[in-house]
mmCIF file of C-alpha atoms in Angstrom:
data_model
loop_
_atom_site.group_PDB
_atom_site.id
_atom_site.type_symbol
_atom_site.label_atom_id
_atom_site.label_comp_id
_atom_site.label_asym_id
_atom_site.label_seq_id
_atom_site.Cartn_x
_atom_site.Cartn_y
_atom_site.Cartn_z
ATOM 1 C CA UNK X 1 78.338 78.041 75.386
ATOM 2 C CA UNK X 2 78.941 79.446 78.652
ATOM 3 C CA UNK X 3 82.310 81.324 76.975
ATOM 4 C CA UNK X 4 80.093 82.398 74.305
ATOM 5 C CA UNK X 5 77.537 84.015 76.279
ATOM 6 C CA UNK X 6 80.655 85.739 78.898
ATOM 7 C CA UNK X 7 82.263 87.460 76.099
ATOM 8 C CA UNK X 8 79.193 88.507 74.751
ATOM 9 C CA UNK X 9 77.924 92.035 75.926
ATOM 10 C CA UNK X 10 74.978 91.093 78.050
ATOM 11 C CA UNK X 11 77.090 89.570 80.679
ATOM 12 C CA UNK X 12 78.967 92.806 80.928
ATOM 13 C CA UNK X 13 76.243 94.934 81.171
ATOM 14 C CA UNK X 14 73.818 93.050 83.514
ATOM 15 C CA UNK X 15 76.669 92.633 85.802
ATOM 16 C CA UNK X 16 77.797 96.373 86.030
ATOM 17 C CA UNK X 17 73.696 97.720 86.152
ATOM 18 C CA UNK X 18 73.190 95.231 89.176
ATOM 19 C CA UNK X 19 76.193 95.638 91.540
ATOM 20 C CA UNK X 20 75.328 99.218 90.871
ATOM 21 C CA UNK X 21 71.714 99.265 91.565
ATOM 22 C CA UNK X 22 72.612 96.948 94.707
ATOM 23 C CA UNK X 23 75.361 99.729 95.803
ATOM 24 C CA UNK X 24 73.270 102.511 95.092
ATOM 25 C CA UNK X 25 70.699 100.884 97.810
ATOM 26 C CA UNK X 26 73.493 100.051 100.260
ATOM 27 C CA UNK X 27 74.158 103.927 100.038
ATOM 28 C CA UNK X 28 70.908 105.287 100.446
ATOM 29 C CA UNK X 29 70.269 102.639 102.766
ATOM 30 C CA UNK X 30 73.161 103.323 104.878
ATOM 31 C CA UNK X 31 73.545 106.730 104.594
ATOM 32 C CA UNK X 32 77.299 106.691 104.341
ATOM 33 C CA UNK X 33 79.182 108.722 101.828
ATOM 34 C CA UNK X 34 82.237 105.802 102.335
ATOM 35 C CA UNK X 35 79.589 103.613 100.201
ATOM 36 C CA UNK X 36 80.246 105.730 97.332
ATOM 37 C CA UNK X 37 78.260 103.256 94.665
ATOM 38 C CA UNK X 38 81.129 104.139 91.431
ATOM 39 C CA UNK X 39 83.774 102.640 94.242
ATOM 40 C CA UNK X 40 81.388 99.685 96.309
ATOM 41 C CA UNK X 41 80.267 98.701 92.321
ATOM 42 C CA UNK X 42 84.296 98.801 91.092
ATOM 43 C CA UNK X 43 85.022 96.391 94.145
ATOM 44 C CA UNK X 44 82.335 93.882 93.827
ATOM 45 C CA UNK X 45 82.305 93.779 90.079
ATOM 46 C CA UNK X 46 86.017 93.063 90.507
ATOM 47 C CA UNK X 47 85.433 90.619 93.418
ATOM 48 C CA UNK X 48 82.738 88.393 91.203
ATOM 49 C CA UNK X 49 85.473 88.322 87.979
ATOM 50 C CA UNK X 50 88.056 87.073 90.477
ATOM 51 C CA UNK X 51 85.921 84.592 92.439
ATOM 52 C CA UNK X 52 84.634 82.943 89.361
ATOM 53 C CA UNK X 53 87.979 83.164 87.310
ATOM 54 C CA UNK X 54 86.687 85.353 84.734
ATOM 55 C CA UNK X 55 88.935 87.436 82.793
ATOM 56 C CA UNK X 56 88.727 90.831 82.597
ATOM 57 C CA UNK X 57 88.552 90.839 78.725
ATOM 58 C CA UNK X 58 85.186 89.333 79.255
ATOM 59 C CA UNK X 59 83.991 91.782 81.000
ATOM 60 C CA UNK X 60 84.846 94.886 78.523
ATOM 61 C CA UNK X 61 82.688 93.724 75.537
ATOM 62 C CA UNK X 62 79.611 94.846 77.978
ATOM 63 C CA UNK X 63 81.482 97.672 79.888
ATOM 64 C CA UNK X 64 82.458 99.441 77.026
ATOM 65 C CA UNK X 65 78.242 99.670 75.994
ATOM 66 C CA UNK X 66 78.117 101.540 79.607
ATOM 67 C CA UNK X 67 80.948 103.659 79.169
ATOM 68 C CA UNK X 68 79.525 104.370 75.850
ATOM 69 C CA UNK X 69 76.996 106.787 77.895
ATOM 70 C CA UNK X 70 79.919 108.663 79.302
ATOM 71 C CA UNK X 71 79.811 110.746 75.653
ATOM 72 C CA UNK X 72 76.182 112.264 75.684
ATOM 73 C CA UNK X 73 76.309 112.505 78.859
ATOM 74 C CA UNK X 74 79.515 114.761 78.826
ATOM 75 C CA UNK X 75 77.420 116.967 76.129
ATOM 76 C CA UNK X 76 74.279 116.686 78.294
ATOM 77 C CA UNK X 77 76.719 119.204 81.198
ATOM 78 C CA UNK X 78 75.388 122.012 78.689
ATOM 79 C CA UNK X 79 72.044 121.765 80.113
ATOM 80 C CA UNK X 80 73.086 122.700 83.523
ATOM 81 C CA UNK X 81 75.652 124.922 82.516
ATOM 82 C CA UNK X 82 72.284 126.888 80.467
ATOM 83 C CA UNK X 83 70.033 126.658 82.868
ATOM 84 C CA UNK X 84 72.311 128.357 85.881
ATOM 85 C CA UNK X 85 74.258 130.577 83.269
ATOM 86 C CA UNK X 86 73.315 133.660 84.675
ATOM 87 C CA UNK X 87 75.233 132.908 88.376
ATOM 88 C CA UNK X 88 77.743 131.641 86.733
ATOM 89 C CA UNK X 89 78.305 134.364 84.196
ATOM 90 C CA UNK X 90 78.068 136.871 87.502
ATOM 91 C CA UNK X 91 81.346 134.789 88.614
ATOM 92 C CA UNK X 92 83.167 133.733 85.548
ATOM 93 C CA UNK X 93 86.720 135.361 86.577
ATOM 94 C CA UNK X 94 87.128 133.758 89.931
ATOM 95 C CA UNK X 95 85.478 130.473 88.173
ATOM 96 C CA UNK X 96 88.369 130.494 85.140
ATOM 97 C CA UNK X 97 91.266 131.665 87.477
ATOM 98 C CA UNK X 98 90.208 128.689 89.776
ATOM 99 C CA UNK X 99 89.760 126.236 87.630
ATOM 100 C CA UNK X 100 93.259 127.031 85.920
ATOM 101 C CA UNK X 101 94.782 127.249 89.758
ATOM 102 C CA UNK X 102 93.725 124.207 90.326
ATOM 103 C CA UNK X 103 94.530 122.266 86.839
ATOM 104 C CA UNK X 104 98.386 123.510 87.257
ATOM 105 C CA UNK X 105 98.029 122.220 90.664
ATOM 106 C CA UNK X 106 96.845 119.320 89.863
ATOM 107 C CA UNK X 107 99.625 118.344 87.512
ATOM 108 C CA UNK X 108 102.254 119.430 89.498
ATOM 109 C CA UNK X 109 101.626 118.004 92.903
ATOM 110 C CA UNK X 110 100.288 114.006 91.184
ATOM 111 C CA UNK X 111 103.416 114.346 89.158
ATOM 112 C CA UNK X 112 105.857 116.093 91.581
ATOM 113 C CA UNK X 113 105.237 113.706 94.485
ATOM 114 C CA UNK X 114 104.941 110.568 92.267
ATOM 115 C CA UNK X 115 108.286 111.782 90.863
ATOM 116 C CA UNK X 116 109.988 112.405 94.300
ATOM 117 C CA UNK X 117 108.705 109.050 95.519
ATOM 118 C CA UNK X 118 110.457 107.234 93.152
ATOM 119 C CA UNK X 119 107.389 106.398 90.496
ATOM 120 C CA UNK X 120 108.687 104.947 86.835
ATOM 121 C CA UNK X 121 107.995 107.314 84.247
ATOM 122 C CA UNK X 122 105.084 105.507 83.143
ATOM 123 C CA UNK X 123 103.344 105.839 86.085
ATOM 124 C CA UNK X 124 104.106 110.152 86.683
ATOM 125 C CA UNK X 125 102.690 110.210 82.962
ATOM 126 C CA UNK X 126 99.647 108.463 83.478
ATOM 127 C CA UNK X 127 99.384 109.715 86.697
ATOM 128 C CA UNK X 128 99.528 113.464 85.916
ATOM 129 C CA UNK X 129 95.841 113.441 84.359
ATOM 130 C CA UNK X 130 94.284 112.166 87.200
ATOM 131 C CA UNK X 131 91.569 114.881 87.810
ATOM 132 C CA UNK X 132 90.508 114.982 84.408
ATOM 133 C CA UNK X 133 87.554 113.361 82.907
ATOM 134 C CA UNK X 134 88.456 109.713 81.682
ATOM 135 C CA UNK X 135 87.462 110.483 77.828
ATOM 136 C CA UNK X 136 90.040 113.760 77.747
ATOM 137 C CA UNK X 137 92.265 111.970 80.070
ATOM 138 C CA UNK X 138 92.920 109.000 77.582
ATOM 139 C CA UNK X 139 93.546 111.612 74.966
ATOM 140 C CA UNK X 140 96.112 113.272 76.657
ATOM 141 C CA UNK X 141 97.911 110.194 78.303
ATOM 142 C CA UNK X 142 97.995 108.901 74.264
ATOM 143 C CA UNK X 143 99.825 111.920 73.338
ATOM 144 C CA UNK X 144 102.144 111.866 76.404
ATOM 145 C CA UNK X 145 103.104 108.125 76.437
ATOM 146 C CA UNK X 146 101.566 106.564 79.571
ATOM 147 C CA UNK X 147 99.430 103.594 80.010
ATOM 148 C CA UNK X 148 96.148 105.054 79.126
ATOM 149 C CA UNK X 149 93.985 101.830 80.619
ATOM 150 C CA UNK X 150 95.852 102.553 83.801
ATOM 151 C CA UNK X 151 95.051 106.489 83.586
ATOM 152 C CA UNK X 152 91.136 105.084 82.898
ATOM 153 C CA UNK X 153 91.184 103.542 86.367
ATOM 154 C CA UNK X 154 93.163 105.879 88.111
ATOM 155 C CA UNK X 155 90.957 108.500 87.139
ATOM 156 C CA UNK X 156 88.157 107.212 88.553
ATOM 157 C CA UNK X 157 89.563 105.882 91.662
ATOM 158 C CA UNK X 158 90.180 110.000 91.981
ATOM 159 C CA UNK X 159 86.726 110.356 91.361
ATOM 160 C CA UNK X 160 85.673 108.418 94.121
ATOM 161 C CA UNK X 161 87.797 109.576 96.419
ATOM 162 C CA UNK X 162 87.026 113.770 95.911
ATOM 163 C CA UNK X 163 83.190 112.497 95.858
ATOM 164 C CA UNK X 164 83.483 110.461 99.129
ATOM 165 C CA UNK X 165 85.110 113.600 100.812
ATOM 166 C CA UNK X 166 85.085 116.128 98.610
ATOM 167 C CA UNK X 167 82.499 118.360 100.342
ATOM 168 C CA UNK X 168 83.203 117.800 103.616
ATOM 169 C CA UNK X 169 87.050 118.590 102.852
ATOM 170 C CA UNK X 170 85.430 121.553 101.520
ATOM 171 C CA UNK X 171 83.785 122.853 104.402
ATOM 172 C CA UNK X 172 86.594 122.037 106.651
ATOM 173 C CA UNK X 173 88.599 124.458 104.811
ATOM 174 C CA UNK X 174 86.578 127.109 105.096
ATOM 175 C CA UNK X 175 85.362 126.939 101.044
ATOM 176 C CA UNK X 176 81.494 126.538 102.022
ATOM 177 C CA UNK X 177 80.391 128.514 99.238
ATOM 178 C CA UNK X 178 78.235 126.448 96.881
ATOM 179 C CA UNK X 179 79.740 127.331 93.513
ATOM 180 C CA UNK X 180 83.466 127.662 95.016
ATOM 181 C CA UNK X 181 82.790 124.305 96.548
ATOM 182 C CA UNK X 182 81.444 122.589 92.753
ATOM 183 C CA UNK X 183 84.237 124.219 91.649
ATOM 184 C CA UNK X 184 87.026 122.759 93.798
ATOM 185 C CA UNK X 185 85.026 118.924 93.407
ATOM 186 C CA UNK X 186 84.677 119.437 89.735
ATOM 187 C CA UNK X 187 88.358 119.948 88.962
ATOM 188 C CA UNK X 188 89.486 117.479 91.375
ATOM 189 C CA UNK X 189 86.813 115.103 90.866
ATOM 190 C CA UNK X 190 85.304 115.524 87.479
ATOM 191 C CA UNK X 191 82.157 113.370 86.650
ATOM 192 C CA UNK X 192 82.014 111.396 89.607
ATOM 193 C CA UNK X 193 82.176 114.634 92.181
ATOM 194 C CA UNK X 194 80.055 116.126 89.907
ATOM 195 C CA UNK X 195 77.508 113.236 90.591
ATOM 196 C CA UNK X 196 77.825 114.031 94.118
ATOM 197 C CA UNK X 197 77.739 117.733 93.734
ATOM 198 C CA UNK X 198 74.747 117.866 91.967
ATOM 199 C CA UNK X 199 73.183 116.316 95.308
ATOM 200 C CA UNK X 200 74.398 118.521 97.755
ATOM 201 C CA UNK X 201 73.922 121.758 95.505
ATOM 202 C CA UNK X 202 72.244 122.608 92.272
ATOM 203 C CA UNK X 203 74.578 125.523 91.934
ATOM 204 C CA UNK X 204 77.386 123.482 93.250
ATOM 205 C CA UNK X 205 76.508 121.056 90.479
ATOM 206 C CA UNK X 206 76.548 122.846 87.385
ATOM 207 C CA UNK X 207 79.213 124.788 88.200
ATOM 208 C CA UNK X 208 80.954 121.354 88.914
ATOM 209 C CA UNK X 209 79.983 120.157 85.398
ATOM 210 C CA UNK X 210 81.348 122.832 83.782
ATOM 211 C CA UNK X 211 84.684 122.670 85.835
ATOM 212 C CA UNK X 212 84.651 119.217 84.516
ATOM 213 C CA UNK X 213 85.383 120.781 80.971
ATOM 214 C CA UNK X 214 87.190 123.631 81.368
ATOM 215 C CA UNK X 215 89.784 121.356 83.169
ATOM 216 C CA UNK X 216 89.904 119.146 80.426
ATOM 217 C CA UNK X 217 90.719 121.358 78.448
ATOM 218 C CA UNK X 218 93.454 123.325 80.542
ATOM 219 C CA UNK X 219 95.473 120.283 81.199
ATOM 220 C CA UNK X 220 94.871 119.148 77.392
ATOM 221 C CA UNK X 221 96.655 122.069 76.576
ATOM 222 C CA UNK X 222 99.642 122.807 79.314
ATOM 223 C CA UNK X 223 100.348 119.075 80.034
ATOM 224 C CA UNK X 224 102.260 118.240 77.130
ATOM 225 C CA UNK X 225 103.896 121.368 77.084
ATOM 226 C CA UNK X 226 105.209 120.763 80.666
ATOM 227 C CA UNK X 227 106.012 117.250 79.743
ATOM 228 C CA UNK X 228 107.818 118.410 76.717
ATOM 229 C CA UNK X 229 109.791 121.079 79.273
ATOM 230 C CA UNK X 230 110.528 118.674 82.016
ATOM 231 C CA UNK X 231 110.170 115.216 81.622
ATOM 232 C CA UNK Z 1 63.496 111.730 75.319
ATOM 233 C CA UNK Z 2 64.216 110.132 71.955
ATOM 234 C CA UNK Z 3 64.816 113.446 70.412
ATOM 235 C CA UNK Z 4 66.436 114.530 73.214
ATOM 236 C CA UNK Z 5 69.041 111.320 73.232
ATOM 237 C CA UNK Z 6 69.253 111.904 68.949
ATOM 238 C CA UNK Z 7 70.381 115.908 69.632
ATOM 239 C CA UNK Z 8 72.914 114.974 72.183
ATOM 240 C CA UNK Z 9 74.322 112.193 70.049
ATOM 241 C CA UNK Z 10 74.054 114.238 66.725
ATOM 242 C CA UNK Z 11 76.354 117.052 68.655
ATOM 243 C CA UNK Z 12 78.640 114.482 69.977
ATOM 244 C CA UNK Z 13 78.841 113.395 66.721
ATOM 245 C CA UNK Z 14 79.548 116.718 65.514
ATOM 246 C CA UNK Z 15 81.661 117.451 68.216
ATOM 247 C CA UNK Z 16 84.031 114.138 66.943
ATOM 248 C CA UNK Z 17 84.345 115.473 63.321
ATOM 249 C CA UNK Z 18 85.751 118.704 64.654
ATOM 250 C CA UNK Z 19 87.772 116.877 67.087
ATOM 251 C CA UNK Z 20 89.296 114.438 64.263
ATOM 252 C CA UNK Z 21 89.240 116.765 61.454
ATOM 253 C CA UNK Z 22 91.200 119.752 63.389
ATOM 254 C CA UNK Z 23 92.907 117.307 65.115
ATOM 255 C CA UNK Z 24 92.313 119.083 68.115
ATOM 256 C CA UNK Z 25 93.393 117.239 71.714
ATOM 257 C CA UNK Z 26 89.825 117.705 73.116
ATOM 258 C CA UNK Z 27 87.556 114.852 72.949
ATOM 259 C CA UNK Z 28 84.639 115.260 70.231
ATOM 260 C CA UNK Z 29 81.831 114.741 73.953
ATOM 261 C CA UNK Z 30 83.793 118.078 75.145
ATOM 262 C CA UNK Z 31 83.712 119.714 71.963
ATOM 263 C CA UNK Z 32 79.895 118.485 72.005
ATOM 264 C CA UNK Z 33 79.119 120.166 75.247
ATOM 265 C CA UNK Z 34 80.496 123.436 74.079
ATOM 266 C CA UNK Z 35 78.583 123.070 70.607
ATOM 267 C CA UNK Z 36 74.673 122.197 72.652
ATOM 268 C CA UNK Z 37 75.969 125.584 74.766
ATOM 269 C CA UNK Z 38 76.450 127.625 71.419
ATOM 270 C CA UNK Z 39 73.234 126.097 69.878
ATOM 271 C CA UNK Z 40 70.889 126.767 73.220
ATOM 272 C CA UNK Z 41 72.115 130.357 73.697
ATOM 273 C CA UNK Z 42 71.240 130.856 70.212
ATOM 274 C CA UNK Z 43 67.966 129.356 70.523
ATOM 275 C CA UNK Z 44 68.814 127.066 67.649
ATOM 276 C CA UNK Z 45 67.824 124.543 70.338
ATOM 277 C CA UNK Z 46 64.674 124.684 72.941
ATOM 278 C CA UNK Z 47 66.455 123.351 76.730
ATOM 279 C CA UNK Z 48 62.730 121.363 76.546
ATOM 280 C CA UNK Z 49 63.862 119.241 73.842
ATOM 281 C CA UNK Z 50 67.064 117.894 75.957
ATOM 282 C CA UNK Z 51 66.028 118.035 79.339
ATOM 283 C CA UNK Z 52 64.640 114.992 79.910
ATOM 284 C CA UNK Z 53 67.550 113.096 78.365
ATOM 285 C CA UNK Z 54 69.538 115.112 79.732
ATOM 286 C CA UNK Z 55 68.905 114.657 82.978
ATOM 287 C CA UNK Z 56 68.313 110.773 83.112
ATOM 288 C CA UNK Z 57 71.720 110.526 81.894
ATOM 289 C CA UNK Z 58 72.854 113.175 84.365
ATOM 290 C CA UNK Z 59 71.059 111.715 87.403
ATOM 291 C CA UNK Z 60 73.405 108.205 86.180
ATOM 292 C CA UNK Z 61 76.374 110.312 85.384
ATOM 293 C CA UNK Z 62 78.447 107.888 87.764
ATOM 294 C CA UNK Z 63 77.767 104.681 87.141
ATOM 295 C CA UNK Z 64 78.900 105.416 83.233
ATOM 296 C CA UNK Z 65 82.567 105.651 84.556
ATOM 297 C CA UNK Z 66 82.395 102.034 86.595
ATOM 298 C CA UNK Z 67 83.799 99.762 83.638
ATOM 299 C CA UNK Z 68 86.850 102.150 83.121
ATOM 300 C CA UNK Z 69 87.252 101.714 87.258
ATOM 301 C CA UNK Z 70 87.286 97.632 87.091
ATOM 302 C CA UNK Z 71 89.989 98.247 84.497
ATOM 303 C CA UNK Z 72 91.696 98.855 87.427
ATOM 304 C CA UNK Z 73 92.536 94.862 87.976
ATOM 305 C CA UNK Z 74 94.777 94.502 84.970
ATOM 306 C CA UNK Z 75 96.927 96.474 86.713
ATOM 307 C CA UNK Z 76 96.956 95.174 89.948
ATOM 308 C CA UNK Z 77 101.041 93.744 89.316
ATOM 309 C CA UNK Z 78 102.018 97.595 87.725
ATOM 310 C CA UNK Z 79 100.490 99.161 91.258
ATOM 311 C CA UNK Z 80 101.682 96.537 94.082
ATOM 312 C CA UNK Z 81 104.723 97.261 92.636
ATOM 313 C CA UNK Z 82 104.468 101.359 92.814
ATOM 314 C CA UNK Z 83 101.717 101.830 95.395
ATOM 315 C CA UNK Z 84 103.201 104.122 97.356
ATOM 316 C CA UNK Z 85 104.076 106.696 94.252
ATOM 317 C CA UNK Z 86 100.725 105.852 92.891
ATOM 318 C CA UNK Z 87 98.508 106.035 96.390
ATOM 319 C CA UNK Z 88 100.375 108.882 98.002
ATOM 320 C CA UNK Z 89 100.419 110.877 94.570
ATOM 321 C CA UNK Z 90 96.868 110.512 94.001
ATOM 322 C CA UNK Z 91 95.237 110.660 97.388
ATOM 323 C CA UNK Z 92 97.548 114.358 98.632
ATOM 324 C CA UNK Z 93 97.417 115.574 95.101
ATOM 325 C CA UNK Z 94 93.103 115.493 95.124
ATOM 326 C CA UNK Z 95 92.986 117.334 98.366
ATOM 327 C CA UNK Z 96 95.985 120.007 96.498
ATOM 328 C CA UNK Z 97 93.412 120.780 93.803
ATOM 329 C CA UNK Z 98 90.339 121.344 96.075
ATOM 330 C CA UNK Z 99 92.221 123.177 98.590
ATOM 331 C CA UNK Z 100 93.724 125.614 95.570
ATOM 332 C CA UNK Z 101 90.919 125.803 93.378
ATOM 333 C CA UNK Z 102 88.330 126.659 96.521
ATOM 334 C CA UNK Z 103 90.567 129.075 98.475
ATOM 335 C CA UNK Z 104 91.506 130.348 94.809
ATOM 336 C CA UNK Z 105 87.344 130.972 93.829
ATOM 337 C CA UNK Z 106 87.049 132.522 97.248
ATOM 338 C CA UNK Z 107 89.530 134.766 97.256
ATOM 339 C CA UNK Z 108 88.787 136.434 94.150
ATOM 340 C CA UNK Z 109 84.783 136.108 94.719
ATOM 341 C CA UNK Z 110 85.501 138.031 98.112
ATOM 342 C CA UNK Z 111 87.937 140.128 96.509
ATOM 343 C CA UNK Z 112 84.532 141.769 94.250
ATOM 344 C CA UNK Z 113 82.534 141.625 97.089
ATOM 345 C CA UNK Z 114 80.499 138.837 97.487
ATOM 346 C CA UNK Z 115 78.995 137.236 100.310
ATOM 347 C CA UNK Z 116 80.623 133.884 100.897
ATOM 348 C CA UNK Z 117 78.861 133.044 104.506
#
């Protein structure tokens, strides 16, 4: 019975919505942007599994219902995007040059230094995706031939990191601006910087969301084409 | 909110059936976004029908990515075995893209004359 009811979705689910609602209280609690709740969550979740020797495929029948919100929630960007598109129309050349700036950069450097530090060729291709949202990211890593599971995590272990430091890198480099700084979270960051974007800024945020996309889309496009080039 | 939740799944939905029938290499949610854009600039669709779904689901954005994070663990063998690739390549490359897509924004914001404090 007890098998039954772990495989079954509800154990999933009420384990994912409680670490997080516990993290998202240590956070606010704390004050700390090192308790980033998508990380503390990731680390507990994976902590209880272990502890009780529960196996991971357990887990997905109920973590696949919460990434199921991942899709409208992508489409649900537009509202932002609609709501600020005025500012961002006013700034839609250095927004697109930026964005595509930073998707080439993106690729290069994860897969350059992964490359010159000896990485299989497994792990460059599912590590070149890295700042793009998990759903595209899968895609692209399909098409490629990497591990896309292993692109999935790595993805949004990136995500927690540009959200934990994201702005404050920001700032220290001089980019204080609100929708440069979205911008520079969004594409490294995607979803989860754009979580904590849309706290610090509203500006910041939307234009985050929509670098979130327009990423996506970049790397969907000139990744396999480098791959196909180089690799 | 339940219409709101029905549009944003119908154009997801739609979104998929481009995605799959083109067989395009963007995600049908991607596609989705760009399709809710279209229809609200065309005032096909009122932003008051959406907005509150929208943004419960936004104000949660982050916890929707924490199953594909504990994913992580079936590969704990794969990256013990490659950390330093893996860490190195990931942590440097994030601060890259920031540092090149900010300075990159600035630049040509500044370059039209904006005020960037």
């Amino acid at each position: 019975m007890i098998d039954e009811l772990l495989y079954s979705p509800l154990f999933g689910v009420a384990l994912t919505l409680a670490c997080y609602a516990l993290a998202q209280k240590l956070y606010v609690r704390t004050g700390s942007i090192f308790f980033n709740p998508v990380a503390v969550s990731i680390v507990a979740i994976i902590g209880f599994l272990l502890a009780f020797r529960i196996p991971h495929e357990a887990y997905v029948a109920g973590g696949r219902l919460v990434l199921f919100l991942l899709g409208p929630s992508v489409v649900a960007l537009a509202v932002p995007l609609y709501v600020r598109r005025r500012e961002i129309l006013e700034r839609k050349v250095p927004i697109l040059l930026g964005i595509t700036a930073g998707a080439l950069a993106s690729i290069l450097s994860a897969s350059g230094l992964a490359w010159l530090l000896g990485g299989s060729r497994e792990v460059i291709l599912s590590l070149a995706p890295k700042s793009v949202t998990t759903p595209i990211a899968i895609g692209i890593v399909e098409k490629i031939g990497g591990l896309p599971p292993l692109t999935a995590a790595l993805v949004v272990l990136t995500g927690c990191l540009g959200a934990i430091c994201g702005p404050e890198f920001c700032r220290l480099i001089g980019v204080r601006d609100p929708a440069a700084m979205g911008l520079a979270v969004g594409t490294a960051a995607h979803g989860i910087g754009t979580a904590r974007m849309l706290e610090v800024d509203r500006l910041g945020g939307a234009v985050s969301g929509l670098a979130i996309g327009l990423n996506g889309l970049i790397t969907a496009f000139i990744l396999p084409l480098i791959v196909a080039l180089f690799l | 909110m339940v219409r709101g939740m029905a549009i944003l799944l119908i154009m997801q939905l739609l979104g998929e059936v481009i995605s799959r029938g083109l067989k395009i290499p963007i995600p049908g949610n991607v596609i989705g976004m760009g399709l809710l854009l279209a229809a609200l600039g065309l005032g096909w669709i009122k932003v008051q029908w959406i907005q509150e779904a929208a943004e419960l689901l936004l104000a949660h954005l982050a916890l929707f990515f924490v199953p594909a994070g504990v994913g992580v663990m079936v590969y704990f063998d794969l990256i013990s075995a490659e950390w330093l690739p893996i860490v190195t390549a990931m942590v440097l490359s994030t601060f890259v893209v920031m540092a090149v897509t900010g300075r990159v924004a600035l630049r040509l914001d500044r370059r039209r004359g904006a005020d960037d404090r």
